[in-house]
mmCIF file with all atom_site columns, C-alpha atoms in Angstrom:
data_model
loop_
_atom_site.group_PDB
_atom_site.id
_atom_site.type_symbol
_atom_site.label_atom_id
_atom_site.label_alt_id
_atom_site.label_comp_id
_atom_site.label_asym_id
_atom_site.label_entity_id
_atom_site.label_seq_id
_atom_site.pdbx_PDB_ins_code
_atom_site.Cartn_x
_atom_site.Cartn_y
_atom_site.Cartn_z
_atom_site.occupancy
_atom_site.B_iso_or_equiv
_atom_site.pdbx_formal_charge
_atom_site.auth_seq_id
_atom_site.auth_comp_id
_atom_site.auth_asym_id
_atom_site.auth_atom_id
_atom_site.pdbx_PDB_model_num
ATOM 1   C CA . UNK A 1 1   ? 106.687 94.519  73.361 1.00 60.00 ? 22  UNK A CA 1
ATOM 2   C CA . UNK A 1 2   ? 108.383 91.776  71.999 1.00 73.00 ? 23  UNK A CA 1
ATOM 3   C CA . UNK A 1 3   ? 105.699 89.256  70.806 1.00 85.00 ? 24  UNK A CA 1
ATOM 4   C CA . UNK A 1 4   ? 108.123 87.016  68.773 1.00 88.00 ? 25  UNK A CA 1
ATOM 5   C CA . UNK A 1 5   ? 108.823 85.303  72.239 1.00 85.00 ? 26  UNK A CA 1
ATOM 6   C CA . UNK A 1 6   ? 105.602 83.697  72.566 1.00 87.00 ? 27  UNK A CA 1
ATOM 7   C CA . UNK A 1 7   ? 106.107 81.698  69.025 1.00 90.00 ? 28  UNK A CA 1
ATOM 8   C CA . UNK A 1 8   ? 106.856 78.399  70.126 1.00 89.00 ? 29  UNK A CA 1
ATOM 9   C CA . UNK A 1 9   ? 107.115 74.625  68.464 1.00 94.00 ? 30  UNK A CA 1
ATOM 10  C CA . UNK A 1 10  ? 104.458 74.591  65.295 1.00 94.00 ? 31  UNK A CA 1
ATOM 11  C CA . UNK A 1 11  ? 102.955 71.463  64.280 1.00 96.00 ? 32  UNK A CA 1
ATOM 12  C CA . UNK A 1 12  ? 102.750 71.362  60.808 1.00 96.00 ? 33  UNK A CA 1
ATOM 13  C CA . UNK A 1 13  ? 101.360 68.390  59.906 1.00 95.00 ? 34  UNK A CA 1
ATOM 14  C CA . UNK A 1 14  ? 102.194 64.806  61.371 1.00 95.00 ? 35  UNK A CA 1
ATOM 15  C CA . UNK A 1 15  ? 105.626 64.840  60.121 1.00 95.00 ? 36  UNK A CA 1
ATOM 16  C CA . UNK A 1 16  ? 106.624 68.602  59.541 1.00 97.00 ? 37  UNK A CA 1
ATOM 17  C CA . UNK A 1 17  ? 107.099 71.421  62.755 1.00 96.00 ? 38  UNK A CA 1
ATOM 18  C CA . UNK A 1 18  ? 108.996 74.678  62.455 1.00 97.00 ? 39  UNK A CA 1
ATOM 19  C CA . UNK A 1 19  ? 110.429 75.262  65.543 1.00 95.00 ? 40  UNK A CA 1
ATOM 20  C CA . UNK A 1 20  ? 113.157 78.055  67.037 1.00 94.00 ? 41  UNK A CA 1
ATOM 21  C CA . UNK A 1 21  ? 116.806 76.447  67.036 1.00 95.00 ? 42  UNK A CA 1
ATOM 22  C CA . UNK A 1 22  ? 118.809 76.472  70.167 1.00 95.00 ? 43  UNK A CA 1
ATOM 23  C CA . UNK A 1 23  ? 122.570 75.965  70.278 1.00 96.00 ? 44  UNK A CA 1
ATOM 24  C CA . UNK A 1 24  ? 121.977 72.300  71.068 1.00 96.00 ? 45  UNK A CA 1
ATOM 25  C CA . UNK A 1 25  ? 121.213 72.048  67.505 1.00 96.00 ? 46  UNK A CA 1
ATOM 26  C CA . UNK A 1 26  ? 124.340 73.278  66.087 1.00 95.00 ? 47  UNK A CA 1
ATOM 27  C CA . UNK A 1 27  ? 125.573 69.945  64.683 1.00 96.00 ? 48  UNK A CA 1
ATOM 28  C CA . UNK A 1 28  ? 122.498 69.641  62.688 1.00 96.00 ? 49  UNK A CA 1
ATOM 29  C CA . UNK A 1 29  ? 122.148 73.368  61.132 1.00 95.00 ? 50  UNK A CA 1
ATOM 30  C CA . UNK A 1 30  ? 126.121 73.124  59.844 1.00 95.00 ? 51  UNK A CA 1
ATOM 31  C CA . UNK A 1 31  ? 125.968 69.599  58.581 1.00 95.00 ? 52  UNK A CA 1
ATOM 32  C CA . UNK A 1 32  ? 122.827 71.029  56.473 1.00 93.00 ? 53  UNK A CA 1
ATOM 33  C CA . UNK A 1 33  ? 123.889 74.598  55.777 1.00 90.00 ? 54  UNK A CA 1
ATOM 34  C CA . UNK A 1 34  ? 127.445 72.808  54.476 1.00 90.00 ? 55  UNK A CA 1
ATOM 35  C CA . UNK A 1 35  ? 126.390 70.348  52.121 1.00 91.00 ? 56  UNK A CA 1
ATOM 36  C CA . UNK A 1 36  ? 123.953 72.960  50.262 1.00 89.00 ? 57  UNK A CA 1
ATOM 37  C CA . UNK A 1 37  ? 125.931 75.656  50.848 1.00 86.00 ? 58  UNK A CA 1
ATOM 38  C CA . UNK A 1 38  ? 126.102 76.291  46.894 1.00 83.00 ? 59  UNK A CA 1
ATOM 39  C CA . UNK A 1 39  ? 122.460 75.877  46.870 1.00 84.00 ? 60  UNK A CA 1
ATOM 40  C CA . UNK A 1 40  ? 122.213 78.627  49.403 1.00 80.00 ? 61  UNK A CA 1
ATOM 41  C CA . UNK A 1 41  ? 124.264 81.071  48.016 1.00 76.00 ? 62  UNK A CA 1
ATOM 42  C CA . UNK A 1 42  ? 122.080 80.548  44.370 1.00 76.00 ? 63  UNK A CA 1
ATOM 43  C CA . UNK A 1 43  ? 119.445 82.009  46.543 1.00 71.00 ? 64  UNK A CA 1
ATOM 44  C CA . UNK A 1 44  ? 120.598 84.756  48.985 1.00 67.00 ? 65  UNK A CA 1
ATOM 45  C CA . UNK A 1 45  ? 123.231 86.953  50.300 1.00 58.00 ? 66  UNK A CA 1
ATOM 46  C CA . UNK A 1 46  ? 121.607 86.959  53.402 1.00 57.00 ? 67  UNK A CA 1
ATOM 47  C CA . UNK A 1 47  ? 122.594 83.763  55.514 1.00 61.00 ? 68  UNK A CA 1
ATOM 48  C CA . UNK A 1 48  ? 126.169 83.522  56.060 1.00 67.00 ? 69  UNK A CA 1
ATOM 49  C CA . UNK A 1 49  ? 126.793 79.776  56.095 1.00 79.00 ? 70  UNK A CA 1
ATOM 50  C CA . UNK A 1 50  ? 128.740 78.221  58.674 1.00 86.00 ? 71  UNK A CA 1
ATOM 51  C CA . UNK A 1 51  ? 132.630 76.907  58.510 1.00 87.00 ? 72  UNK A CA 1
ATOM 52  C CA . UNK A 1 52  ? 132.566 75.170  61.721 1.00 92.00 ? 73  UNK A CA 1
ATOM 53  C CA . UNK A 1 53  ? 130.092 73.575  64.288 1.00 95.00 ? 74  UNK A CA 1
ATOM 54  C CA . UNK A 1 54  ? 131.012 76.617  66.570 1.00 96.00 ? 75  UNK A CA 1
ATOM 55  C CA . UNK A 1 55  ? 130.210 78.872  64.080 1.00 93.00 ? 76  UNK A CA 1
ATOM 56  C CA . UNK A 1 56  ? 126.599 77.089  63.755 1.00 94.00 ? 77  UNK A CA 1
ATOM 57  C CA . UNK A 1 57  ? 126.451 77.780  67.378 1.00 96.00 ? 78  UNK A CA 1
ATOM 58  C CA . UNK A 1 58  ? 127.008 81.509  66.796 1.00 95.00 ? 79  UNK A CA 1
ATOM 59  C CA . UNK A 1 59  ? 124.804 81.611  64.262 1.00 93.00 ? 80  UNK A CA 1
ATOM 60  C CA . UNK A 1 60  ? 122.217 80.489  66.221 1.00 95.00 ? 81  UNK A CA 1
ATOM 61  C CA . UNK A 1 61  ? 122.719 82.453  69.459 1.00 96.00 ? 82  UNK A CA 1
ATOM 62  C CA . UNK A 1 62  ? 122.426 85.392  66.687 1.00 94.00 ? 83  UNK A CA 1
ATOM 63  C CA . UNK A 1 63  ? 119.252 84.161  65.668 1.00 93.00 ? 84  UNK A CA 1
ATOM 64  C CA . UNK A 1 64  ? 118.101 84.118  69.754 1.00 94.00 ? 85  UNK A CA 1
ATOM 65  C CA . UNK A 1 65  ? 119.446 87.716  70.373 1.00 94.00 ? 86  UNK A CA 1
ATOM 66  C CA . UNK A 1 66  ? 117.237 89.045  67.308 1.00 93.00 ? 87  UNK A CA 1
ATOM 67  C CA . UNK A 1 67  ? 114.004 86.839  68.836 1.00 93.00 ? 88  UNK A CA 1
ATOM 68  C CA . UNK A 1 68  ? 114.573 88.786  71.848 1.00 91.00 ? 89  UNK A CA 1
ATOM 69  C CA . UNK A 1 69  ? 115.240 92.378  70.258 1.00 92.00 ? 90  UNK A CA 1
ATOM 70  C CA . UNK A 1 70  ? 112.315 91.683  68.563 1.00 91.00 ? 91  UNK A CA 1
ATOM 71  C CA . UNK A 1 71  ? 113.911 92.507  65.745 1.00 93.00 ? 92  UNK A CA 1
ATOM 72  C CA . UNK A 1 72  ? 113.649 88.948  63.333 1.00 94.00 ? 93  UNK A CA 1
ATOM 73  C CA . UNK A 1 73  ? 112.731 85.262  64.183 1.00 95.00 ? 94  UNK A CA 1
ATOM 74  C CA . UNK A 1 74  ? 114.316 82.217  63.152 1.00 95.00 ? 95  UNK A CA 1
ATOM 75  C CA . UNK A 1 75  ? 112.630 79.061  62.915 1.00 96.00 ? 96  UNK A CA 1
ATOM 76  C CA . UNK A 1 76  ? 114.130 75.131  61.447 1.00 97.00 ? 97  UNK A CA 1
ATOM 77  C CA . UNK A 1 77  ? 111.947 73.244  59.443 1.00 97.00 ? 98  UNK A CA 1
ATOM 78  C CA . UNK A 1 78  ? 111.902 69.596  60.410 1.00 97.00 ? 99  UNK A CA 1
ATOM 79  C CA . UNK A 1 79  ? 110.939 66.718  59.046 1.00 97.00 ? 100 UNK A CA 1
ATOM 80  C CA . UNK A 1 80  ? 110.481 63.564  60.922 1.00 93.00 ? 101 UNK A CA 1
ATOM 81  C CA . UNK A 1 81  ? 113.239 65.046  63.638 1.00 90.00 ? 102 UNK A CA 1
ATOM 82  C CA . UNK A 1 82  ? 115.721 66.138  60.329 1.00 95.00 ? 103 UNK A CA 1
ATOM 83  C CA . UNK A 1 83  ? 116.473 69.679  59.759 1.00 97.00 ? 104 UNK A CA 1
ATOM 84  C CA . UNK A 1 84  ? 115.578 70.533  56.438 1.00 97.00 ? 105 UNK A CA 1
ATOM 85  C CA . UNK A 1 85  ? 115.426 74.041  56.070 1.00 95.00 ? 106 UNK A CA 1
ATOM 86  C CA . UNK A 1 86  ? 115.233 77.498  57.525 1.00 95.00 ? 107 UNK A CA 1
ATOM 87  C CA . UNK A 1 87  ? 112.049 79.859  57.294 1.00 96.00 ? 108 UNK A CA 1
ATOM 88  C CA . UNK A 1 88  ? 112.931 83.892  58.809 1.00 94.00 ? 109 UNK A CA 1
ATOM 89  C CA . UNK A 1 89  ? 110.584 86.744  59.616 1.00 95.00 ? 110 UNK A CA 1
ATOM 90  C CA . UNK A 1 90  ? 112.877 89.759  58.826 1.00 94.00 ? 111 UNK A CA 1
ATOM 91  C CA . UNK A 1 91  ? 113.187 93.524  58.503 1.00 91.00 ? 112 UNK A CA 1
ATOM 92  C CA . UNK A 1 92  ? 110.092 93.961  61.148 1.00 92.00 ? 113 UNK A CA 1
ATOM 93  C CA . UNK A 1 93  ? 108.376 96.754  61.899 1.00 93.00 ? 114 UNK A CA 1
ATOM 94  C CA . UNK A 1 94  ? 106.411 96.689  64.517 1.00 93.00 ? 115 UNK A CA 1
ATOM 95  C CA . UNK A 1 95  ? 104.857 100.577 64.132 1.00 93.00 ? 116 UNK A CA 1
ATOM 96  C CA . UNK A 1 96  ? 103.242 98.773  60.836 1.00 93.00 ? 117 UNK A CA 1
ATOM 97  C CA . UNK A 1 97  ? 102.949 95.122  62.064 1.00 94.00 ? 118 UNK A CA 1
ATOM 98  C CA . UNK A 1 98  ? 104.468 93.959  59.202 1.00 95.00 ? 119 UNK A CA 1
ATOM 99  C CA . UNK A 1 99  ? 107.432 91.652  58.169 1.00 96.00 ? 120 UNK A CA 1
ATOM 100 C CA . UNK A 1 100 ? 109.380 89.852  55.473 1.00 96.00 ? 121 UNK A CA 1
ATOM 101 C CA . UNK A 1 101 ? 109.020 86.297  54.623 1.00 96.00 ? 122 UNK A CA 1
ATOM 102 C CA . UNK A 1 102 ? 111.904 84.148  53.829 1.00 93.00 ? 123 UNK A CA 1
ATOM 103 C CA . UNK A 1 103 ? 112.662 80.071  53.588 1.00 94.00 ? 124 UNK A CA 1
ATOM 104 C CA . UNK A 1 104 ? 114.837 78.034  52.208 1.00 92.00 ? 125 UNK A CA 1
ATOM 105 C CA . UNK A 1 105 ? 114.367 73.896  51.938 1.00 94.00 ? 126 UNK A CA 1
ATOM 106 C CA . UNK A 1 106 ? 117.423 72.169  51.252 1.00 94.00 ? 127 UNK A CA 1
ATOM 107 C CA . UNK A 1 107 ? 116.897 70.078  47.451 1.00 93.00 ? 128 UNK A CA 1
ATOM 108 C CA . UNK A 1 108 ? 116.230 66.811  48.660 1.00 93.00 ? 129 UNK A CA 1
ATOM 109 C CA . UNK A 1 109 ? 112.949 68.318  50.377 1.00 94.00 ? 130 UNK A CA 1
ATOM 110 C CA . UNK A 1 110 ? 111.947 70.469  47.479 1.00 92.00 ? 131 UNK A CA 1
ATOM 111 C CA . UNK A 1 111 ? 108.592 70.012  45.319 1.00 92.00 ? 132 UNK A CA 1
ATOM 112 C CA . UNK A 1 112 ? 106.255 67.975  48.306 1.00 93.00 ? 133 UNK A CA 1
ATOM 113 C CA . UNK A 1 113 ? 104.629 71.415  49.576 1.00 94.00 ? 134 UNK A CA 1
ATOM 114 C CA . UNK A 1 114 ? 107.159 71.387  52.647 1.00 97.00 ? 135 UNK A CA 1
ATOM 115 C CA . UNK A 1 115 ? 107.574 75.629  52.200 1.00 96.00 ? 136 UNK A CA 1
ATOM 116 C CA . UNK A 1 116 ? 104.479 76.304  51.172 1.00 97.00 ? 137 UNK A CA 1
ATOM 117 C CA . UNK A 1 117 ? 102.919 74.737  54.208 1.00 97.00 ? 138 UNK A CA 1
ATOM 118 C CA . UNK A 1 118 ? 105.800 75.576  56.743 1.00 97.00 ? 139 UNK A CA 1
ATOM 119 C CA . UNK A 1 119 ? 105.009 79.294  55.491 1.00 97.00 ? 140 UNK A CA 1
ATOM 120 C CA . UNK A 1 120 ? 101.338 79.335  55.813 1.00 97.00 ? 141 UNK A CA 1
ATOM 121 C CA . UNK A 1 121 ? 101.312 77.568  59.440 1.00 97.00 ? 142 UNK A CA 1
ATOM 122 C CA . UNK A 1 122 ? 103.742 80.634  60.562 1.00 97.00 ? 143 UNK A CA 1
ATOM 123 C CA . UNK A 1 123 ? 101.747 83.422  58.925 1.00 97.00 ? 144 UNK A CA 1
ATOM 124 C CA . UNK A 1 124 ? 98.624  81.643  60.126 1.00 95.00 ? 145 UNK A CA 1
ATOM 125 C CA . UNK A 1 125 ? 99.946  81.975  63.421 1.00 95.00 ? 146 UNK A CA 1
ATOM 126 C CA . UNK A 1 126 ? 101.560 85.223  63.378 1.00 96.00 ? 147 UNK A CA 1
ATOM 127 C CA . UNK A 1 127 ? 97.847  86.617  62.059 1.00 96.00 ? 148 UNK A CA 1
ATOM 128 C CA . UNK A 1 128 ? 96.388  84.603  64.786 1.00 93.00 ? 149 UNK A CA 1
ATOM 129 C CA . UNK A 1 129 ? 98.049  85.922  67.852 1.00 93.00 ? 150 UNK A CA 1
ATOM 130 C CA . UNK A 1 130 ? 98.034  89.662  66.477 1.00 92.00 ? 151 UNK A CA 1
ATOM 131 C CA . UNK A 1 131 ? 101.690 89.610  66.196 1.00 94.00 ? 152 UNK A CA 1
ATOM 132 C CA . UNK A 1 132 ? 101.593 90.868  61.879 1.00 95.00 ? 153 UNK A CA 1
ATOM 133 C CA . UNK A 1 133 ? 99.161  92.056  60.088 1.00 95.00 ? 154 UNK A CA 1
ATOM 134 C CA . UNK A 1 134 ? 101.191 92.349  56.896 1.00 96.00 ? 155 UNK A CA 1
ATOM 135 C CA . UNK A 1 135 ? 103.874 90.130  55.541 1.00 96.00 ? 156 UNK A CA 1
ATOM 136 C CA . UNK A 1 136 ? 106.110 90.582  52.462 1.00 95.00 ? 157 UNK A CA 1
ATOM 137 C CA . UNK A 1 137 ? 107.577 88.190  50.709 1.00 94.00 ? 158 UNK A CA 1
ATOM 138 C CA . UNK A 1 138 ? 109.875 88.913  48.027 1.00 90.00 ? 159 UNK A CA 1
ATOM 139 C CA . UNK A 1 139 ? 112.850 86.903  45.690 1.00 88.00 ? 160 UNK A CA 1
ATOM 140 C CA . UNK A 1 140 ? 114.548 87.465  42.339 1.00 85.00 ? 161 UNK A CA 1
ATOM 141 C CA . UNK A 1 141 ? 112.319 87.408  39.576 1.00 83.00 ? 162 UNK A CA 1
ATOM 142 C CA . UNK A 1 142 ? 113.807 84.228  38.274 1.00 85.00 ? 163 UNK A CA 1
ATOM 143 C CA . UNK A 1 143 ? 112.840 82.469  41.759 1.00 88.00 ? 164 UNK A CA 1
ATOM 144 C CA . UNK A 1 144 ? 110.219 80.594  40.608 1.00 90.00 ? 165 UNK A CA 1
ATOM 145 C CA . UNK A 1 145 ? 109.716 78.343  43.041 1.00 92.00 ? 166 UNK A CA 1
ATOM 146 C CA . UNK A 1 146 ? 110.018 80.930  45.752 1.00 92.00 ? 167 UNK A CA 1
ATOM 147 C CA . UNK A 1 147 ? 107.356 82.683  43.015 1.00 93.00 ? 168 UNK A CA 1
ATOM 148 C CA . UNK A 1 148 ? 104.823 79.657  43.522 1.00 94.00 ? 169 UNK A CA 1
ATOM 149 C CA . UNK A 1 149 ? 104.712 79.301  47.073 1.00 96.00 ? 170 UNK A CA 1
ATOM 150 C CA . UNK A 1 150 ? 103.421 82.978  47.534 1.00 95.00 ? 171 UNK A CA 1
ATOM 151 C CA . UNK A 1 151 ? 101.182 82.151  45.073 1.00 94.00 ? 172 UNK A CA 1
ATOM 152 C CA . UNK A 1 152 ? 99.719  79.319  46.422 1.00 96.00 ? 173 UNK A CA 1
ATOM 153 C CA . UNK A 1 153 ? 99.586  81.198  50.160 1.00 95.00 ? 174 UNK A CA 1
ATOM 154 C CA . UNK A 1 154 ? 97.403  83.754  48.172 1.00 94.00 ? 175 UNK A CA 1
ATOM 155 C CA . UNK A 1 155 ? 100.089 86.567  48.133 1.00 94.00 ? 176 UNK A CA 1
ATOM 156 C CA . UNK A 1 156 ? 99.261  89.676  46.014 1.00 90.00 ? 177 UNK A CA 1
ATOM 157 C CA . UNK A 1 157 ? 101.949 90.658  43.445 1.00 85.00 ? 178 UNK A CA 1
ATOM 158 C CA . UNK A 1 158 ? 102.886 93.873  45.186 1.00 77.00 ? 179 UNK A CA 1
ATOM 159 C CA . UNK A 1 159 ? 105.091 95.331  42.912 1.00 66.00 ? 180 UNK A CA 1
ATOM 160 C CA . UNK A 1 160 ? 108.302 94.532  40.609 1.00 55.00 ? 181 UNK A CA 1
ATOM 161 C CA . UNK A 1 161 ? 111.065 96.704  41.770 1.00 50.00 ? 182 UNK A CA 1
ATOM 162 C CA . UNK A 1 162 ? 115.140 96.501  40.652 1.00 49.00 ? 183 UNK A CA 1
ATOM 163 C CA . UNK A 1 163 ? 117.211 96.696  43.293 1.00 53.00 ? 184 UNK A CA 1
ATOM 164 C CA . UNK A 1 164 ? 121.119 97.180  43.237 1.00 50.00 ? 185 UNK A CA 1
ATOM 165 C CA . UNK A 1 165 ? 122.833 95.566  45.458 1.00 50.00 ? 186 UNK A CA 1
ATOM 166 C CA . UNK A 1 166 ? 125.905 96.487  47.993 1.00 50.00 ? 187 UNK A CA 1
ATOM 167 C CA . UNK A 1 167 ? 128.927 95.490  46.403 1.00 47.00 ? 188 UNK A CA 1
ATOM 168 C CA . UNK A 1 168 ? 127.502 93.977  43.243 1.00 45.00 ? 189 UNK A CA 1
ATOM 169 C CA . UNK A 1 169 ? 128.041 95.425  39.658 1.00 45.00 ? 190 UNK A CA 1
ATOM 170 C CA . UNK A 1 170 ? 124.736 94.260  38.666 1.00 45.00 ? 191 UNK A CA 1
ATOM 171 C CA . UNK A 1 171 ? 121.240 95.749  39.279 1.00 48.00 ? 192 UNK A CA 1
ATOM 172 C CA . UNK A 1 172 ? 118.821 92.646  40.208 1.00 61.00 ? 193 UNK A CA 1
ATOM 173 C CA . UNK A 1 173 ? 115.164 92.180  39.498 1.00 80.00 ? 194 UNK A CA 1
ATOM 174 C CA . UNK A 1 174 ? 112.834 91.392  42.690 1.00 83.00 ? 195 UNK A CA 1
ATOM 175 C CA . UNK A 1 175 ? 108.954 90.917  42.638 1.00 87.00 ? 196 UNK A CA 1
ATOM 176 C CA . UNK A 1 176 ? 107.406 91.577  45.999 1.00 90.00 ? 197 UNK A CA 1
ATOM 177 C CA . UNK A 1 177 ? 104.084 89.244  47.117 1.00 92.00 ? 198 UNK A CA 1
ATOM 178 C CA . UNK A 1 178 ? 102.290 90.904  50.071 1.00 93.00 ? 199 UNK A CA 1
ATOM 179 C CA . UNK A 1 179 ? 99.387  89.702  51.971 1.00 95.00 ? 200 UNK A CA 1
ATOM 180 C CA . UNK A 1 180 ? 97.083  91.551  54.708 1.00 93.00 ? 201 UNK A CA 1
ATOM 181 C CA . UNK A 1 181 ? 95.344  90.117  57.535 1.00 94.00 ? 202 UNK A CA 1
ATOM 182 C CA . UNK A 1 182 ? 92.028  89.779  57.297 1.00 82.00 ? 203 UNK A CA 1
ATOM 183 C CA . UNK A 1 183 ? 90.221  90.555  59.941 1.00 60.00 ? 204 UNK A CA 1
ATOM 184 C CA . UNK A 1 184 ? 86.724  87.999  60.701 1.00 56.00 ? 205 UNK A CA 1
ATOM 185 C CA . UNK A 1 185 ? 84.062  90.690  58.781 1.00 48.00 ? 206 UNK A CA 1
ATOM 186 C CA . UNK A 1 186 ? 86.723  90.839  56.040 1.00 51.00 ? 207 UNK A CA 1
ATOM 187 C CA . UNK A 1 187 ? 87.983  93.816  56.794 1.00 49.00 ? 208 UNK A CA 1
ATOM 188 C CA . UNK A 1 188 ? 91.605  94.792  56.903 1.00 48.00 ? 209 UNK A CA 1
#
């Protein structure tokens, strides 16, 4: 079963939600994927940004057909009705009930918490409804930032593995943050 469906709109605070993007919001997701589209790229291989407003749109009906294959979910970060970033569950597996962590905040949004607590409503949630009971988060070992907010979300250092990468020359290193639910007598 497919429990990604029933994660909805999350308030954040009274200015920041994370909430799934439908195609209506197309406009908005390649205006902000295009101007930090070098920021992006510093970052991941992962998100393929946009060259047109219809290719925002397929982007994002990609990001519904993995909801519903239960397979990854997708949510924009919004401030004050602006898109300002993109936070991903990935590489689930449900037999485990566990998941990857990733988010991106475009630079104009960085160093006010916005990841940190975009991140820790979502897990809070995910643990909540029994959807996870693990979640991964892991970036380059020179991702500091990325570094502090699984820090500050109480992520264990899981391990510090090098990874090569398809069609790179280069071997990369990665540090991987984990954390467990907890369950209410502390038991996981």
């Amino acid at each position: 079963m497919n429990k990604f469906e029933f994660v909805k709109n999350l308030k954040v605070d009274d200015i920041l939600y994370i909430m799934p993007l439908h195609v209506y919001h197309s406009e908005e997701l390649y205006a902000l994927l295009k101007s930090n589209k070098s920021d992006i790229l510093k970052w991941t291989t992962q998100l393929n940004c946009p060259e047109s407003i219809s290719a925002a749109r397929e982007l994002i009906r990609n990001f519904e057909s993995q909801k519903l294959k239960g397979e990854s979910l997708t949510l924009g970060v919004w401030i004050s009705k602006a898109l300002a970033g993109l936070i991903t569950v990935y590489s689930t597996n449900w037999k485990d009930r566990s998941a990857h962590l990733g988010y991106w905040v475009s630079p104009n949004h960085r160093g006010r918490g916005v990841a940190t607590r975009s991140c820790n409503r979502l897990i809070s949630t995910l643990f909540n409804m029994d959807i996870l009971e693990k979640v991964f988060i892991k970036c380059e070992q020179d991702n500091y930032p990325s570094q502090r907010v699984a820090n500050k979300l109480h992520f264990i250092n899981y391990e510090c593995i090098r990874i090569n990468r398809k069609g790179c020359d280069k071997s990369d290193d990665y540090v991987t943050y984990v954390k467990l639910k907890i369950d209410k007598t502390g038991v996981n």
